[in-house]
Short mmCIF file of C-alpha atoms and ligand atoms in Angstrom, two decimals:
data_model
loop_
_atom_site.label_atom_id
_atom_site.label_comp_id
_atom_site.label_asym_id
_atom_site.label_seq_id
_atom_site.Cartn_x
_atom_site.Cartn_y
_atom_site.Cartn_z
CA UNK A 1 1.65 -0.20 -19.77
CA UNK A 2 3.71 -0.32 -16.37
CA UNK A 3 3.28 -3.01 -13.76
CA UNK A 4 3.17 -1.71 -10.25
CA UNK A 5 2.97 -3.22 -6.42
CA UNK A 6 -0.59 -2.51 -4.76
CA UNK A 7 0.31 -1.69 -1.02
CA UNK A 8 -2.10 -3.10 1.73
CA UNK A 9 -1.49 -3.81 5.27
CA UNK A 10 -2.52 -5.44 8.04
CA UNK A 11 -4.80 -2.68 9.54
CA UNK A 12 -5.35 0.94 9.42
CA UNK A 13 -2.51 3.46 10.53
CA UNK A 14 -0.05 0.81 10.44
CA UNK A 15 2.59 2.53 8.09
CA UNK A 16 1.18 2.12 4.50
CA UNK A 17 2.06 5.33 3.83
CA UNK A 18 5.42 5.71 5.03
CA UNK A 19 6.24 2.19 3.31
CA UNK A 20 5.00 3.31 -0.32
CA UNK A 21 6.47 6.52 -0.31
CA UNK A 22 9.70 4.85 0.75
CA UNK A 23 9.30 2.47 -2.30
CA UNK A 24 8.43 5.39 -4.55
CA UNK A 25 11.70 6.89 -3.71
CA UNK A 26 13.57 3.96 -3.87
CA UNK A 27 12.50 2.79 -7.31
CA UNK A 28 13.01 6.42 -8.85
CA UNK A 29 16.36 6.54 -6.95
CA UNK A 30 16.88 3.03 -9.37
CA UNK A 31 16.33 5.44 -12.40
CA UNK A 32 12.48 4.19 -12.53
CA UNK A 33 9.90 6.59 -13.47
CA UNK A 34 7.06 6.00 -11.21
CA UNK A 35 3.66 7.42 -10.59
CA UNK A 36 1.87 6.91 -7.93
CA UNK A 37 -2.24 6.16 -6.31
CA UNK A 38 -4.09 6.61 -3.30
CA UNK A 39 -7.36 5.28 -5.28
CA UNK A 40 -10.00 6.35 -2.68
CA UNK A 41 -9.10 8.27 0.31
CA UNK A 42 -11.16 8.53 3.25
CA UNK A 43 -11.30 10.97 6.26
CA UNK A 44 -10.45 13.95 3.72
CA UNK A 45 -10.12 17.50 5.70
CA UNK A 46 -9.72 20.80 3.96
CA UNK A 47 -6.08 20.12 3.90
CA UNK A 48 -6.51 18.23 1.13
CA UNK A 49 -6.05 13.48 0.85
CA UNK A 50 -3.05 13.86 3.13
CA UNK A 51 -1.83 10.19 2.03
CA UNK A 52 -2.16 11.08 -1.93
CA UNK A 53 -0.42 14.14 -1.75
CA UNK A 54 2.61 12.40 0.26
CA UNK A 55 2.73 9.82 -2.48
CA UNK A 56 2.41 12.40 -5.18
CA UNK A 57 5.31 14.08 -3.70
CA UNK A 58 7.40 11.53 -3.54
CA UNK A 59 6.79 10.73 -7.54
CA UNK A 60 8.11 14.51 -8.21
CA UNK A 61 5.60 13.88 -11.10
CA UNK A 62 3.38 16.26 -12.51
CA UNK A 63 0.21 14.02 -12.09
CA UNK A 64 -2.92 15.97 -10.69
CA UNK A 65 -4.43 15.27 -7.64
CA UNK A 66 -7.51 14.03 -9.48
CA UNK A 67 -5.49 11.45 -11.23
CA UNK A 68 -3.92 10.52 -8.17
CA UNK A 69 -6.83 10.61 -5.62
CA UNK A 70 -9.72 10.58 -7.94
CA UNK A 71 -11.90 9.64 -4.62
CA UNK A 72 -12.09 11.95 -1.90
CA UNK A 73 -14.03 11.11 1.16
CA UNK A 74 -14.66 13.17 4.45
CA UNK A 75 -15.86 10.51 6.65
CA UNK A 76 -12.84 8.93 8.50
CA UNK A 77 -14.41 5.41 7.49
CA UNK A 78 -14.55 2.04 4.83
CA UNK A 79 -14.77 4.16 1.63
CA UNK A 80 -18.65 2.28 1.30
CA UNK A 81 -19.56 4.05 4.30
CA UNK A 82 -18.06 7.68 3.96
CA UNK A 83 -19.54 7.17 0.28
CA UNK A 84 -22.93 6.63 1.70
CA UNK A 85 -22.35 9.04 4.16
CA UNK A 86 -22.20 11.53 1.17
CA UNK A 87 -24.89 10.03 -0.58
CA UNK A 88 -22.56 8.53 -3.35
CA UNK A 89 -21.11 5.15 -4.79
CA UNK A 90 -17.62 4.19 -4.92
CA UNK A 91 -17.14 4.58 -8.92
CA UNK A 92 -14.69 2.09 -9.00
CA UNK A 93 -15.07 2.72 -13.21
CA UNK A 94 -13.09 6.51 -11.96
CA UNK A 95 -10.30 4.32 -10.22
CA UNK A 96 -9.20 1.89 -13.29
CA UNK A 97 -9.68 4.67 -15.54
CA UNK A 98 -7.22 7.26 -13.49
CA UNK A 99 -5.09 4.12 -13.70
CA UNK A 100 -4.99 3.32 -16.97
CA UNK A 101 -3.93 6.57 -18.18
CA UNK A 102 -0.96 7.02 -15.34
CA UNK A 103 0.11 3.40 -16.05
CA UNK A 104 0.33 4.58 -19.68
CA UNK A 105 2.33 7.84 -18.24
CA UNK A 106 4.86 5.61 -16.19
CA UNK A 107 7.00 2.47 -16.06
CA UNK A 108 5.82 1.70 -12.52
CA UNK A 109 3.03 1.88 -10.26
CA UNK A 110 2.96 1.66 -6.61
CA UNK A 111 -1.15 2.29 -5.44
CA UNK A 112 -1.89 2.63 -1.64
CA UNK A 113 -5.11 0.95 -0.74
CA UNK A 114 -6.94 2.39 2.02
CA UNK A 115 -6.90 0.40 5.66
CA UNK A 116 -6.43 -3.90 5.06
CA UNK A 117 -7.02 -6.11 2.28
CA UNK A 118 -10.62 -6.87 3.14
CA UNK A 119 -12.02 -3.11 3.74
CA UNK A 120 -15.18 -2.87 1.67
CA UNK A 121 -14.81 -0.37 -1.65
CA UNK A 122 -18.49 -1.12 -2.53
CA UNK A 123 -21.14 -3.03 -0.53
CA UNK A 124 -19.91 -6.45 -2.73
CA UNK A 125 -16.23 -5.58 -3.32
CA UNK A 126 -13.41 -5.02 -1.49
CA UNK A 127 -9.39 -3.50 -1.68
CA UNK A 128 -8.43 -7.17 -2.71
CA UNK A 129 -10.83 -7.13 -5.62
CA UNK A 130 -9.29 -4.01 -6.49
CA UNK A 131 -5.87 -4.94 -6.46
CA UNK A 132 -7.02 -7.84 -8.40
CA UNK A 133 -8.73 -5.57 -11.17
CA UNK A 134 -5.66 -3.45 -11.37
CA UNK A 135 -3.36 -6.83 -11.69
CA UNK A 136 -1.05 -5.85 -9.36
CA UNK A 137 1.00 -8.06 -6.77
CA UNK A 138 0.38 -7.27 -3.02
CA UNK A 139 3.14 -5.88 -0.56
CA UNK A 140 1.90 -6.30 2.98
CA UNK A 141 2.56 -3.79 5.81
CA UNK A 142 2.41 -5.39 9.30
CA UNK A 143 2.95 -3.87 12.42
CA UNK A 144 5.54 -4.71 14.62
CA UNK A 145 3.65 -4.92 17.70
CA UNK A 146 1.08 -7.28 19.77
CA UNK A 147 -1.48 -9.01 17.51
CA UNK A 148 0.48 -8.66 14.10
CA UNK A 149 1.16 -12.89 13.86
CA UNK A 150 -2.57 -13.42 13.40
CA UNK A 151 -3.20 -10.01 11.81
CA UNK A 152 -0.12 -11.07 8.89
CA UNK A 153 -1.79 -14.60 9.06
CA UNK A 154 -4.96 -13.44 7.78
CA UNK A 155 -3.97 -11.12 5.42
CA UNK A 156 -1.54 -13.64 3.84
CA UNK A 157 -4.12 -16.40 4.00
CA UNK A 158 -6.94 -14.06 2.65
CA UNK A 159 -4.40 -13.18 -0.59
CA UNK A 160 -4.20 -16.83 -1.08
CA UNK A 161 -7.81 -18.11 -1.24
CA UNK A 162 -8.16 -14.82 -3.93
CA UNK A 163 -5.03 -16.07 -5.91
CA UNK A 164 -3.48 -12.96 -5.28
CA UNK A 165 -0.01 -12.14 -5.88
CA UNK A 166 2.30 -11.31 -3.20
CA UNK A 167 5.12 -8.57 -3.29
CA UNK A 168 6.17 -9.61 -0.01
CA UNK A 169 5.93 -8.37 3.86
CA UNK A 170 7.33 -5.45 5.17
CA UNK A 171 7.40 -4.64 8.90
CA UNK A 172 6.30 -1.42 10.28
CA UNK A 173 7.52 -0.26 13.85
CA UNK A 174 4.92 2.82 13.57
CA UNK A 175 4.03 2.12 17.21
CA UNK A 176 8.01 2.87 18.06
CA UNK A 177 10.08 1.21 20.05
CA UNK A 178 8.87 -2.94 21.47
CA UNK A 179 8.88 -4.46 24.69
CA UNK A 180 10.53 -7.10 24.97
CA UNK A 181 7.52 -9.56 24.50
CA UNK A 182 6.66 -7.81 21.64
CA UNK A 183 10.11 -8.58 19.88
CA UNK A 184 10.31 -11.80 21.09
CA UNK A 185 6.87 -12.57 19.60
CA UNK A 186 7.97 -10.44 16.15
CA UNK A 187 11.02 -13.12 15.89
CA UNK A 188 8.50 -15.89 15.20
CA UNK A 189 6.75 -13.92 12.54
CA UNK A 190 10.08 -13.14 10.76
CA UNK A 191 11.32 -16.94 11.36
CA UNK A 192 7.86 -17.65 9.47
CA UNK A 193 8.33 -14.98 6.63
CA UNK A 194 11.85 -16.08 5.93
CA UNK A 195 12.31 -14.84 1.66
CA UNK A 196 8.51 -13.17 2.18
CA UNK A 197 9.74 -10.61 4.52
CA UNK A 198 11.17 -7.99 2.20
CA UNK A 199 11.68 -4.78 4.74
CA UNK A 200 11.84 -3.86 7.66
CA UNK A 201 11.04 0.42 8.58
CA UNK A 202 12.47 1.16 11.80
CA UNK A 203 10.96 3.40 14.91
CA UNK A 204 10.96 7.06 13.29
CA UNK A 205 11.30 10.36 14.64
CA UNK A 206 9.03 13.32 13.15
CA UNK A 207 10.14 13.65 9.68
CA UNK A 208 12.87 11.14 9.44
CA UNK A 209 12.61 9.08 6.23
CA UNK A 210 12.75 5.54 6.28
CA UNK A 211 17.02 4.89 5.18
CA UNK A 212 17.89 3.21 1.73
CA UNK A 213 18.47 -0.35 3.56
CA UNK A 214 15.02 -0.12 5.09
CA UNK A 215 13.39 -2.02 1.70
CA UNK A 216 14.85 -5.24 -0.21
CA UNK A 217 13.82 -3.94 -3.23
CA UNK A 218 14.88 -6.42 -6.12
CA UNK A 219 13.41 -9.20 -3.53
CA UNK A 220 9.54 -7.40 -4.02
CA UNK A 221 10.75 -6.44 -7.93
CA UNK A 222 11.27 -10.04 -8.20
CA UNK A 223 8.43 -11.38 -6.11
CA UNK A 224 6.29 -9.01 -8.20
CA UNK A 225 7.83 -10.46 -11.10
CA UNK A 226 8.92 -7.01 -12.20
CA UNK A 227 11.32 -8.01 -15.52
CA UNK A 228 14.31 -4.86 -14.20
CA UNK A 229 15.53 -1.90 -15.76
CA UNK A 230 17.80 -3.64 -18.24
CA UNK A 231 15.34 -6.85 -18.58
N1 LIG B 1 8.42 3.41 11.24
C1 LIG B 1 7.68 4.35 11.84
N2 LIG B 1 8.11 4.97 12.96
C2 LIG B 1 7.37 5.91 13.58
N3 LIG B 1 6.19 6.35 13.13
C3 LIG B 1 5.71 5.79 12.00
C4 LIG B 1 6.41 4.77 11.29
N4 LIG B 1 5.67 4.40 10.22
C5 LIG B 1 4.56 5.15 10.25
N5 LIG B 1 4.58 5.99 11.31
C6 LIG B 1 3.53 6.94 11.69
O1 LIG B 1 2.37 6.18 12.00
C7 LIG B 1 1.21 6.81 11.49
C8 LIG B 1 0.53 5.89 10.50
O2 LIG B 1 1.41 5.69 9.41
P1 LIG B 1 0.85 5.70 7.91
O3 LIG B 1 1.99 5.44 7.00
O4 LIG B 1 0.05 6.93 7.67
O5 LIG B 1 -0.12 4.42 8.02
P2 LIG B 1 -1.28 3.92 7.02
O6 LIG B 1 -0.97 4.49 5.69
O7 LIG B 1 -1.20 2.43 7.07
O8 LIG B 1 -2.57 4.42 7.59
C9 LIG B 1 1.67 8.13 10.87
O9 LIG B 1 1.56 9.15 11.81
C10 LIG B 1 3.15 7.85 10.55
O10 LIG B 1 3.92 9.01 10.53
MG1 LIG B 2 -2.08 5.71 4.44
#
């Protein structure tokens, strides 16, 4: 059964997606084989979970999209809400069991939750609850800009009180380039981090991948207690 790194953030649209692709590609590029889950998905057009099939891609597995993305939600909301929307529950039972048999499939997991670490799944559960079910150590995506001390404070303090795991922090410049407050203020949150902050993406243009040095990858392996290739 592989072990895996559950990938949460600090907010919506800060760069979840970009980061666990990037670590997708980076562990197979280690000689990994990894598969890859977007559990739930929300805001689903009739392109298709936009976020599960960028992380299926990057696997270069054969895994459905079912196995994947098992749920598929049109409202652009907390999956609770676009569920009820729909008149439906979050089956979380789909999620674990979609899990079990990629886990079973491949050596490593990396699962994208959908917006932070406190978004409700069901009306009495949330994202951490399900990394917790799925045992998995939490990497943190924080924005570079304005407000990401307090929003990285919470979200490391919330992992905490749960007895969560963490993978580490990686930094997201998704909002491009900072003012000069804004890095001044992001020099105090990596002084803070210190060994917790494990990457660092850099301001993208349209396409560009995030480059090799962008993760520290053994330092979230190690956090995440992975035991290595050649344990
Ligand atoms: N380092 C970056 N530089 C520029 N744009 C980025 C960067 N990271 C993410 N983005 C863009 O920001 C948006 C949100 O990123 P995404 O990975 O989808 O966030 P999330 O998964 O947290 O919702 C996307 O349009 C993505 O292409
Ligand atoms: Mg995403």
């Amino acid at each position: 059964m592989a072990t895996g790194i559950f990938v949460s953030g600090t907010d919506t649209g800060v760069g979840k997606t970009v980061v666990a692709c990037a670590l997708v590609r980076a562990l197979r590029a280690r000689g990994l084989d990894v598969g890859a889950m977007k559990p739930m998905e929300t805001g689903v057009a009739s392109a298709g979970p936009l976020d599960a099939i960028a992380l299926q891609e990057a696997t270069g597995s054969g895994d459905s999209l079912d196995e994947v993305c098992p749920l598929r939600f049109a409202l652009p909301a907390a999956p609770n809400v676009a569920a009820r929307h729909e008149g439906r529950v979050v089956e979380l039972e789909s999620v674990l069991s979609a899990y079990t048999s990629l886990a079973a499939r491949h050596a490593f997991m990396v699962v994208e939750g959908a917006g932070g670490l406190l978004v409700p799944t069901r009306d009495d559960a949330t994202m951490a609850d399900l990394a917790q079910s799925l045992a998995l150590p939490v990497l943190v995506v924080a924005r570079a800009a304005l407000g990401t001390i307090n929003h990285t404070r919470l979200t490391l303090d919330a992992l905490a009180a749960r007895g969560l795991r963490l993978a580490g922090v990686v930094i997201s410049h998704s909002g491009g380039p900072l003012s000069a407050a804004d890095a001044a203020n992001l020099e105090v949150l990596r002084d803070e981090l210190g060994e917790r902050l494990v990457g660092e993406v850099a301001p993208l243009g349209a396409g560009e991948l995030p480059d090799a040095a962008s993760l520290r990858v053994d330092a979230m392996l190690a956090a995440a207690e992975w035991p290595g290739v050649d344990p």
